[in-house]
């Protein structure tokens, strides 16, 4: 089946990058545009200024659904990422551009219940313990099982692959039916400590502040909006002081919209200070730290998912 405007498609690479427009691409972005989307090489090649280029909007994981809205002759597709809510931009999801060869048309006959990847980073193989076919698959990726586990390995259907691929069975878990425990979500986010800050990033190779929150809850089947201000609207406000680990801190400058988000890791008490895990724009990486004074001055809310 071919891609068609007005139809859904699936991401066929481990991590696809959603761009503001094809004309915004920089020379450094080449590795992320290939058919295989080499995200580790792309991230490692950037300097600190290139890490925050606003040409990147978000990223999409293997198997993620998009609505194709336009196909260009030069190989670019305009899409709406329907699993990344962005009400202020498009009620259908997050809009942007990506290379069309990183997508595959949806097979309408496949309706199996997926499992979710729990490994921070894993690889899909041609057969149990065989050669790697698709590296860099990220926690939170949903994969449809292609049969029962065998000798500790599980076959899965992969978009764009003619035959099932394999990964260790222990790296796949069912998507929870009920809401997750905040401590479990925080534990997933803590695995991304020290990951590089990439504006628009949504992977274990590079991530931004709202991407860290989105990805941690996505692992448990909760699809929060992609951007921090939308995440504030979609969550429940609490009185300051009522927070507990796993809740969310929101930050905004006077008269401006919310621009930053962190995950509560410890609350103020006695001589202790509030602590949070966040992808820090200034330090260009994910850190867990006491809330700095300048951050505390722009703290505008505490919310719970």
Coordinates of C-alpha atoms in Angstrom, one line a residue, residues 31 58 61 68 70 87 109 151 159 161 188 193 218 245 281 305:
X31 CA 21.8 11.5 9.8
X58 CA 9.0 16.7 18.3
X61 CA 8.5 6.4 17.9
X68 CA -0.8 12.2 6.3
X70 CA 0.3 16.3 2.2
X87 CA -4.8 21.4 21.0
X109 CA -6.4 -5.7 8.9
X151 CA 13.4 -19.4 24.6
X159 CA 6.0 -1.6 10.3
X161 CA 9.4 -5.2 7.8
X188 CA 11.1 5.5 34.2
X193 CA 19.2 11.1 33.8
X218 CA 3.6 7.1 27.6
X245 CA 7.2 12.6 44.1
X281 CA 17.9 23.9 28.7
X305 CA -1.6 13.5 36.4

